[in-house]
Amino acid sequence: MDKILEGLVSSSHPLPLKRVIVRKVVESAEHWLDEAQCEAMFDLTTRLILEGQDPFQRQVGHQVLEAYARYHRPEFESFFNKTFVLGLLQQGYHSLDRKDVAILDYIHNGLKLIMSCPSVLDLFSLLQVEVLRMVCERPEPQLCARLSDLLTDFVQCIPKGKLSITFCQQLVRTIGHFQCVSTQEKELREYVSQVTKVSNLLQNIWKAEPSTLLPSLQEVFASISSTDTSFEPSVALASLVQHIPLQMITVLIRSLTTDPNVKDASMTQALCRMIDWLSWPLAQHVDTWVIALLKGLAAVQKFTILIDVTLLKIELVFNRLWFPLVRPGALAVLSHMLLSFQHSPEAFHLIVPHIVSLVHSFKSDGLPSSTAFLVQLTELIHCMMYHYSGFPDLYEPILEAIKDFPKPSEEKIKLILNQSAWTSQSNSLASCLSRLSGKSETGKTGLINLGNTCYMNSVIQALFMATDFRRQVLSLNLNGCNSLMKKLQHLFAFLAHTQREAYAPRVFFEASRPPWFTPRSQQDCSEYLRFLLDRLHEEEKILKVQSSHKPSESLGCNETSLQEVASKAAVLVESPCTSDGEKTLIEKMFGGKLRTHIRCLNCRSTSQKVEAFTDLSLAFCPSSSVENLSFQDRASSPSTQDGGLTQASVPGPSEEPGVYNPATAAFVCDSAMNERMLGSPSDEFCCTENACVPSESSTILVNKDVPQKPGGGSTPSVTDLLNYFLAPEILTGDNQYYCENCASLQNAEKTMQITEEPEYLILTLLRFSYDQKYHVRRKILDNVSLPLVLELPVKRTTSFSSLSESWSIDVDFTDISENLAKKLKPSGTEETCCSRLVPYLLSSVVVHSGISSESGHYYSYARNITGTESSYQMCHQSETLALASSQSHFLERNSPSTVIEQDLENKEMSKEWFLFNDSRVTFTSFQSVQKITSRFPKDTAYVLLYKKQNSTNGLSGNSSTSGLWVNGDPPLQKELMDAITKDNKLYLQEQELNARARALQAASASCSFRPNGFDDNDPPGSCGPTGGGGGGGFNTVGRLVF
């Protein structure tokens, strides 16, 4: 029968005839045949299957073999033995190579035919060894896929025990050698199918024998981390990722990132190749593992690897967005890489040239999936342009392309950026590692204390949080300058963009420290603030004069010494700036005008003077201040003949330069703290409110019969102190006024009115008074209520004759009325007064902790308020104006602002307040600000910063819609951006170099900071168990150092 079949398949008969005859041969398999005839038939069919010239011959071989093996099973079992199978696997079949896939197919079918025979067990044992040998020989994808088919159907052939681990490892290496050189879709699909079969085999083995999983994954990492340039592992390894349980992410990433044997070069290679896996179609969870590894490396501060990999692969990841199959994973990885790369715009700018074409392409196809993808992509782009503003030439085409898609809110952008930064990654992978020293959860940057420099740090943070002022400073074009304003701009830029938790302002401190301030000793923050603003103001005036004298030359902005400032300022005082165009930035932001009237009570002549101010110093009323001087009893109080308040020494140098400020000399009692009394100097007085004729100036009469604190015995408020500051004052005794008309010292009445309000109102609470007995400055520890909304009484005067800013005297005044509340005008002028209450919102509070100005600690509370804040509705302002016009009072406790303030306080829970305590920045609330003194008696509000409400300063022509000020802040100069980028890279390198050392020391080292927030025992300003820095007396030097 075998001869007939052999002749038939090689004959030239028609194919249909051959099929009929073959059917007859198959049917004859039921008949009995001897062993020799069966063996001859098995030989023939095997030859047809393995060496058939055409598909017909191979098909005939399969049909006849299956039929005869079924009916003659013992004979086929004898034929298909271990020796025969081993020969096929090791030597091949005649001319057929042993690695030909036909041999594996033949063995696969043979096993099916003898599955019920006892001898199959011997074949299983044989194949367990042979398949391991075959895998070690790195078979091609097609052969490996056929082997996987065989092992999937006959799991008994898979190596067992330790050999199963070896088999899996070798199979992983084999996959790593897979390559597909074809670019045809059909061949690519076939290749993917073959790889999928092999990866499915590994999945089945991992499920059956879990002990093989971890060694297999170690082999995967060994392959992709290889630095051998002669070998590039296949992207096909990506097919294994989807079979790794996601529950193992934490364990595996921790093992990889904390293994000291894994070199940085190997980790870099591994991460790069994992990112390459994003191009593998149908692979799931690749993006999950890539992002997990990126986070793991950030957690152990391997920033060099992250920087190198991001810059190397960011464009490749972006290009994967073009392919629908891998787009979701590519977008996830791209988002994480960009959002975490926050120290430099370099990575984002690598893909910027390709964004517009991608957006236009997806907008044109109109598919719902494309639209959804673009919404996610535009959110990512907005976040990056917000973080790296200052490149309008690059961003304007992008803004135009994505203008039809929704833009995320600024709050959402900040949240996304804060959560994504490398230094914000929570270190859940290695509990032994110390806390990361990246920015706090607030996203704000602290200032390092350089040795008792908390007075500067608290002031700088308050100024930085003055949003409009910060934006104006950052928008100045100061390239090439070395001025103090340039250094302030540099400091603000770093506070806004550095990756450091805290920045060391050494250069700015050395440039801004008053000459009389002893280094490394505690100083007065109010005095420092005044000196700083004066320096900036005078410096700008001098630079303006220089630029006007040398219009064609480049402005030389070398740092001007204090002596030069003082000498040139004298010239400029003769022609003070009045128009907005001539004002300095300090005048525009903090400058106001104060008009002082003095009326002689003898001849009734008046004189007046208008002076500029940058801050107002508010004294406490005598009854409250004298009684509450800390650590001072009645017996040691100064004599009431001095006016009921102790006199403060005047630090002359701080008053020399700058915008002259009669009301802000540090600790000066001149107009703010002198006695305000009628009658005996031993009586006690307080402020009361009386109404007068609307057309005249308002007056607060001092009532000597009501010896109580402001507010009827309750906690005084800033409003009360402002009332006291603006109340009429009687100049008598040692403070008598020299009247030129009378040509002698006379009693006089002095009143002050604010005629021009500043954008930012700085109020200093005069808490320190000079103890003449002990020759020290004592602190007034009275609690003061801080209103969220403050209404500043402003009296604008329109005069038909110019009002000189020098004293003017009217000697012809004839009114001899004894009514001290009546105000008289100078001769030769006609005035119309417009009184109104200007609303201000509390922006920041600088707190002093301690009992003396020579010791203690400063910290500040602050929040962001812009000129367009809408929480205070202007509709209330008309009510306030009408009320002020009809009653002519200064600030009444029951004014409409009380209702408005209560409404604001209710809304305050949704607003963000920050606590700046040197290096530490935390979230807080307005309630904490209000209660700080009641909880910690030595912690008192000292300097307040209020922002004028619903004002537009008009200082900038830029807007967020123009594409120039993307995040509300102006774009940084290239010089500044380069400096920040350089420092951010340096910081990441420092973190990486110190990471392992911190990990070793973490077990024994204590945390340098307490947890966020503070308990009821220690205030936020404390640096030790006693808090406040001065509680135990002045002999403890350590408590004076912060």
mmCIF file of N, CA and C in Angstrom, residues 33-73:
data_model
loop_
_atom_site.group_PDB
_atom_site.id
_atom_site.type_symbol
_atom_site.label_atom_id
_atom_site.label_comp_id
_atom_site.label_asym_id
_atom_site.label_seq_id
_atom_site.Cartn_x
_atom_site.Cartn_y
_atom_site.Cartn_z
ATOM 1 N N LEU A 33 -2.642 -5.021 8.985
ATOM 2 C CA LEU A 33 -1.342 -4.964 8.329
ATOM 3 C C LEU A 33 -0.300 -5.478 9.301
ATOM 4 N N ASP A 34 0.722 -6.096 8.735
ATOM 5 C CA ASP A 34 1.767 -6.556 9.650
ATOM 6 C C ASP A 34 2.637 -5.375 10.054
ATOM 7 N N GLU A 35 3.563 -5.632 10.963
ATOM 8 C CA GLU A 35 4.366 -4.560 11.545
ATOM 9 C C GLU A 35 5.257 -3.893 10.509
ATOM 10 N N ALA A 36 5.788 -4.698 9.567
ATOM 11 C CA ALA A 36 6.676 -4.148 8.548
ATOM 12 C C ALA A 36 5.922 -3.209 7.613
ATOM 13 N N GLN A 37 4.686 -3.630 7.262
ATOM 14 C CA GLN A 37 3.899 -2.776 6.381
ATOM 15 C C GLN A 37 3.513 -1.458 7.076
ATOM 16 N N CYS A 38 3.192 -1.556 8.370
ATOM 17 C CA CYS A 38 2.851 -0.333 9.123
ATOM 18 C C CYS A 38 4.053 0.607 9.205
ATOM 19 N N GLU A 39 5.232 0.029 9.486
ATOM 20 C CA GLU A 39 6.416 0.859 9.595
ATOM 21 C C GLU A 39 6.733 1.542 8.282
ATOM 22 N N ALA A 40 6.538 0.776 7.154
ATOM 23 C CA ALA A 40 6.790 1.359 5.841
ATOM 24 C C ALA A 40 5.819 2.512 5.567
ATOM 25 N N MET A 41 4.546 2.353 6.001
ATOM 26 C CA MET A 41 3.561 3.406 5.794
ATOM 27 C C MET A 41 3.895 4.630 6.649
ATOM 28 N N PHE A 42 4.377 4.397 7.901
ATOM 29 C CA PHE A 42 4.747 5.522 8.766
ATOM 30 C C PHE A 42 5.969 6.258 8.228
ATOM 31 N N ASP A 43 6.919 5.509 7.662
ATOM 32 C CA ASP A 43 8.089 6.145 7.053
ATOM 33 C C ASP A 43 7.676 7.042 5.895
ATOM 34 N N LEU A 44 6.792 6.508 5.050
ATOM 35 C CA LEU A 44 6.368 7.259 3.872
ATOM 36 C C LEU A 44 5.624 8.537 4.262
ATOM 37 N N THR A 45 4.684 8.388 5.162
ATOM 38 C CA THR A 45 3.893 9.573 5.541
ATOM 39 C C THR A 45 4.752 10.613 6.262
ATOM 40 N N THR A 46 5.735 10.131 7.046
ATOM 41 C CA THR A 46 6.633 11.081 7.716
ATOM 42 C C THR A 46 7.439 11.858 6.691
ATOM 43 N N ARG A 47 7.926 11.117 5.645
ATOM 44 C CA ARG A 47 8.698 11.780 4.606
ATOM 45 C C ARG A 47 7.841 12.794 3.846
ATOM 46 N N LEU A 48 6.570 12.417 3.598
ATOM 47 C CA LEU A 48 5.687 13.357 2.896
ATOM 48 C C LEU A 48 5.426 14.621 3.735
ATOM 49 N N ILE A 49 5.283 14.422 5.045
ATOM 50 C CA ILE A 49 4.998 15.577 5.912
ATOM 51 C C ILE A 49 6.201 16.515 5.996
ATOM 52 N N LEU A 50 7.380 15.954 6.165
ATOM 53 C CA LEU A 50 8.561 16.776 6.405
ATOM 54 C C LEU A 50 9.254 17.231 5.136
ATOM 55 N N GLU A 51 9.150 16.422 4.068
ATOM 56 C CA GLU A 51 9.878 16.767 2.838
ATOM 57 C C GLU A 51 8.977 16.886 1.630
ATOM 58 N N GLY A 52 7.677 16.970 1.837
ATOM 59 C CA GLY A 52 6.744 17.077 0.711
ATOM 60 C C GLY A 52 7.061 18.274 -0.161
ATOM 61 N N GLN A 53 6.927 18.028 -1.515
ATOM 62 C CA GLN A 53 7.290 19.076 -2.469
ATOM 63 C C GLN A 53 6.236 20.165 -2.570
ATOM 64 N N ASP A 54 5.011 19.818 -2.212
ATOM 65 C CA ASP A 54 3.924 20.797 -2.328
ATOM 66 C C ASP A 54 2.935 20.579 -1.186
ATOM 67 N N PRO A 55 2.036 21.478 -1.006
ATOM 68 C CA PRO A 55 1.061 21.345 0.091
ATOM 69 C C PRO A 55 0.219 20.080 -0.012
ATOM 70 N N PHE A 56 -0.058 19.593 -1.257
ATOM 71 C CA PHE A 56 -0.873 18.395 -1.423
ATOM 72 C C PHE A 56 -0.171 17.176 -0.810
ATOM 73 N N GLN A 57 1.112 17.045 -1.074
ATOM 74 C CA GLN A 57 1.849 15.910 -0.526
ATOM 75 C C GLN A 57 1.876 15.951 0.996
ATOM 76 N N ARG A 58 2.095 17.182 1.579
ATOM 77 C CA ARG A 58 2.132 17.275 3.033
ATOM 78 C C ARG A 58 0.753 17.000 3.642
ATOM 79 N N GLN A 59 -0.277 17.397 2.935
ATOM 80 C CA GLN A 59 -1.630 17.140 3.426
ATOM 81 C C GLN A 59 -1.954 15.655 3.406
ATOM 82 N N VAL A 60 -1.544 14.989 2.316
ATOM 83 C CA VAL A 60 -1.762 13.540 2.213
ATOM 84 C C VAL A 60 -1.016 12.821 3.327
ATOM 85 N N GLY A 61 0.214 13.263 3.589
ATOM 86 C CA GLY A 61 0.991 12.641 4.642
ATOM 87 C C GLY A 61 0.283 12.732 5.994
ATOM 88 N N HIS A 62 -0.245 13.890 6.344
ATOM 89 C CA HIS A 62 -0.957 14.061 7.622
ATOM 90 C C HIS A 62 -2.201 13.177 7.695
ATOM 91 N N GLN A 63 -2.990 13.133 6.623
ATOM 92 C CA GLN A 63 -4.240 12.361 6.650
ATOM 93 C C GLN A 63 -3.974 10.874 6.819
ATOM 94 N N VAL A 64 -3.037 10.359 6.018
ATOM 95 C CA VAL A 64 -2.768 8.917 6.055
ATOM 96 C C VAL A 64 -2.116 8.528 7.387
ATOM 97 N N LEU A 65 -1.159 9.366 7.886
ATOM 98 C CA LEU A 65 -0.491 9.053 9.151
ATOM 99 C C LEU A 65 -1.498 8.991 10.301
ATOM 100 N N GLU A 66 -2.375 9.954 10.376
ATOM 101 C CA GLU A 66 -3.357 9.984 11.453
ATOM 102 C C GLU A 66 -4.273 8.756 11.379
ATOM 103 N N ALA A 67 -4.667 8.355 10.164
ATOM 104 C CA ALA A 67 -5.569 7.202 10.013
ATOM 105 C C ALA A 67 -4.877 5.902 10.433
ATOM 106 N N TYR A 68 -3.669 5.679 9.975
ATOM 107 C CA TYR A 68 -2.971 4.426 10.285
ATOM 108 C C TYR A 68 -2.519 4.390 11.741
ATOM 109 N N ALA A 69 -2.142 5.570 12.328
ATOM 110 C CA ALA A 69 -1.756 5.582 13.732
ATOM 111 C C ALA A 69 -2.958 5.308 14.633
ATOM 112 N N ARG A 70 -4.130 5.711 14.206
ATOM 113 C CA ARG A 70 -5.323 5.468 15.003
ATOM 114 C C ARG A 70 -5.674 3.985 15.049
ATOM 115 N N TYR A 71 -5.555 3.305 13.897
ATOM 116 C CA TYR A 71 -5.950 1.892 13.830
ATOM 117 C C TYR A 71 -4.796 0.946 14.149
ATOM 118 N N HIS A 72 -3.591 1.467 14.128
ATOM 119 C CA HIS A 72 -2.431 0.620 14.420
ATOM 120 C C HIS A 72 -1.569 1.327 15.478
ATOM 121 N N ARG A 73 -2.184 1.582 16.635
ATOM 122 C CA ARG A 73 -1.532 2.376 17.669
ATOM 123 C C ARG A 73 -0.277 1.714 18.229
#
